[in-house]
mmCIF file of C-alpha atoms in Angstrom:
data_model
loop_
_atom_site.group_PDB
_atom_site.id
_atom_site.type_symbol
_atom_site.label_atom_id
_atom_site.label_comp_id
_atom_site.label_asym_id
_atom_site.label_seq_id
_atom_site.Cartn_x
_atom_site.Cartn_y
_atom_site.Cartn_z
ATOM 1 C CA MET R 1 13.183 26.469 -0.916
ATOM 2 C CA PHE R 2 11.455 27.155 -4.195
ATOM 3 C CA GLN R 3 8.229 25.670 -5.457
ATOM 4 C CA ILE R 4 8.588 24.175 -8.947
ATOM 5 C CA ILE R 5 5.825 24.906 -11.451
ATOM 6 C CA PHE R 6 6.239 23.877 -15.082
ATOM 7 C CA ILE R 7 4.343 26.067 -17.544
ATOM 8 C CA PHE R 8 3.999 24.910 -21.152
ATOM 9 C CA SER R 9 2.414 27.036 -23.840
ATOM 10 C CA ASN R 10 1.869 24.333 -26.421
ATOM 11 C CA GLY R 11 -0.410 22.106 -24.348
ATOM 12 C CA ILE R 12 1.881 19.136 -24.838
ATOM 13 C CA PHE R 13 3.620 17.442 -21.955
ATOM 14 C CA THR R 14 6.090 14.919 -23.308
ATOM 15 C CA GLN R 15 9.082 15.590 -21.080
ATOM 16 C CA PRO R 16 9.517 12.488 -18.897
ATOM 17 C CA TRP R 17 12.974 13.792 -17.888
ATOM 18 C CA LEU R 18 11.564 16.606 -15.776
ATOM 19 C CA PRO R 19 12.438 16.534 -12.101
ATOM 20 C CA GLU R 20 9.826 16.230 -9.410
ATOM 21 C CA PHE R 21 7.612 19.297 -9.476
ATOM 22 C CA ASP R 22 4.794 20.895 -7.492
ATOM 23 C CA LYS R 23 2.476 21.935 -10.326
ATOM 24 C CA LEU R 24 2.140 21.448 -14.069
ATOM 25 C CA ILE R 25 0.325 23.958 -16.274
ATOM 26 C CA THR R 26 -0.135 23.143 -19.946
ATOM 27 C CA ASP R 27 -1.615 25.261 -22.722
ATOM 28 C CA ALA R 28 -0.547 28.505 -21.045
ATOM 29 C CA LYS R 29 -1.536 31.458 -23.201
ATOM 30 C CA ASN R 30 -0.071 34.094 -20.891
ATOM 31 C CA LYS R 31 2.929 32.973 -18.841
ATOM 32 C CA GLU R 32 3.368 36.406 -17.296
ATOM 33 C CA LYS R 33 -0.155 36.279 -15.851
ATOM 34 C CA ILE R 34 0.420 32.752 -14.532
ATOM 35 C CA CYS R 35 3.635 33.924 -12.867
ATOM 36 C CA GLU R 36 1.627 36.598 -11.059
ATOM 37 C CA GLU R 37 -1.254 34.268 -10.140
ATOM 38 C CA TYR R 38 1.043 31.629 -8.656
ATOM 39 C CA ASN R 39 3.596 34.085 -7.273
ATOM 40 C CA VAL R 40 6.384 32.452 -9.271
ATOM 41 C CA ASP R 41 9.837 33.432 -8.013
ATOM 42 C CA ILE R 42 11.831 32.623 -11.145
ATOM 43 C CA LEU R 43 10.669 31.977 -14.704
ATOM 44 C CA ILE R 44 12.872 29.868 -16.975
ATOM 45 C CA ASP R 45 11.985 30.326 -20.615
ATOM 46 C CA ASP R 46 13.609 30.523 -24.039
ATOM 47 C CA ARG R 47 11.382 33.333 -25.296
ATOM 48 C CA TYR R 48 13.008 36.669 -24.536
ATOM 49 C CA THR R 49 9.755 38.631 -24.911
ATOM 50 C CA THR R 50 8.208 36.577 -22.101
ATOM 51 C CA ILE R 51 11.344 36.963 -19.975
ATOM 52 C CA GLU R 52 11.270 40.734 -20.526
ATOM 53 C CA LYS R 53 7.634 41.033 -19.395
ATOM 54 C CA VAL R 54 8.278 38.970 -16.265
ATOM 55 C CA ILE R 55 11.366 41.009 -15.354
ATOM 56 C CA ASN R 56 9.409 44.234 -15.882
ATOM 57 C CA ASN R 57 6.871 42.891 -13.370
ATOM 58 C CA GLY R 58 9.646 42.584 -10.759
ATOM 59 C CA LYS R 59 10.261 38.835 -11.007
ATOM 60 C CA LYS R 60 13.487 36.981 -11.634
ATOM 61 C CA ALA R 61 14.010 35.066 -14.859
ATOM 62 C CA ILE R 62 16.559 32.828 -16.523
ATOM 63 C CA ILE R 63 16.695 32.704 -20.282
ATOM 64 C CA PHE R 64 17.273 29.205 -21.615
ATOM 65 C CA ASP R 65 19.784 29.506 -24.434
ATOM 66 C CA THR R 66 18.659 28.986 -28.029
ATOM 67 C CA ASN R 67 19.856 30.351 -31.344
ATOM 68 C CA TRP R 68 16.987 32.893 -31.522
ATOM 69 C CA ASN R 69 17.708 34.585 -28.175
ATOM 70 C CA ARG R 70 21.490 34.902 -28.169
ATOM 71 C CA ASN R 71 21.430 38.700 -28.348
ATOM 72 C CA TYR R 72 19.265 39.035 -25.243
ATOM 73 C CA ASN R 73 21.348 39.924 -22.186
ATOM 74 C CA LYS R 74 18.975 41.274 -19.516
ATOM 75 C CA SER R 75 18.759 38.077 -17.471
ATOM 76 C CA PRO R 76 21.019 35.209 -16.458
ATOM 77 C CA ARG R 77 21.443 32.644 -19.235
ATOM 78 C CA ALA R 78 21.418 28.870 -18.881
ATOM 79 C CA HIS R 79 22.653 26.438 -21.503
ATOM 80 C CA ASN R 80 21.420 23.346 -19.681
ATOM 81 C CA TRP R 81 19.400 22.293 -16.637
ATOM 82 C CA GLN R 82 22.520 21.962 -14.487
ATOM 83 C CA GLU R 83 23.193 25.665 -14.975
ATOM 84 C CA VAL R 84 19.573 26.430 -14.014
ATOM 85 C CA TYR R 85 19.992 24.346 -10.871
ATOM 86 C CA ASN R 86 23.292 26.056 -9.994
ATOM 87 C CA TYR R 87 21.769 29.522 -10.374
ATOM 88 C CA ILE R 88 18.729 28.707 -8.231
ATOM 89 C CA LYS R 89 20.921 26.988 -5.653
ATOM 90 C CA SER R 90 23.097 30.110 -5.426
ATOM 91 C CA LEU R 91 19.976 32.190 -4.755
ATOM 92 C CA GLU R 92 18.895 29.789 -2.024
ATOM 93 C CA ASP R 93 22.382 29.832 -0.463
ATOM 94 C CA ASN R 94 22.418 33.652 -0.454
ATOM 95 C CA ASN R 95 19.024 33.765 1.292
ATOM 96 C CA GLU R 96 20.115 31.586 4.218
#
């Protein structure tokens, strides 16, 4: 089972649609450092430079599809939260 930590860089939390989570971090200046501090298993982000740094630190990442990251192909891609869920679920199923 994975712990869910939401990390926002803009300091604004206006997403009432988010599922139940374990921790919320707003105003994150360095997501890679937070991933290390909290031993995050998988980062989901739309910024490919952040994804790249996390992967280089040995963590898993999912890039959330946007028009500015379409050429990035070094991590799994999700177009919606169902795809994120399916990917994480497949990891959990493979670890059983």
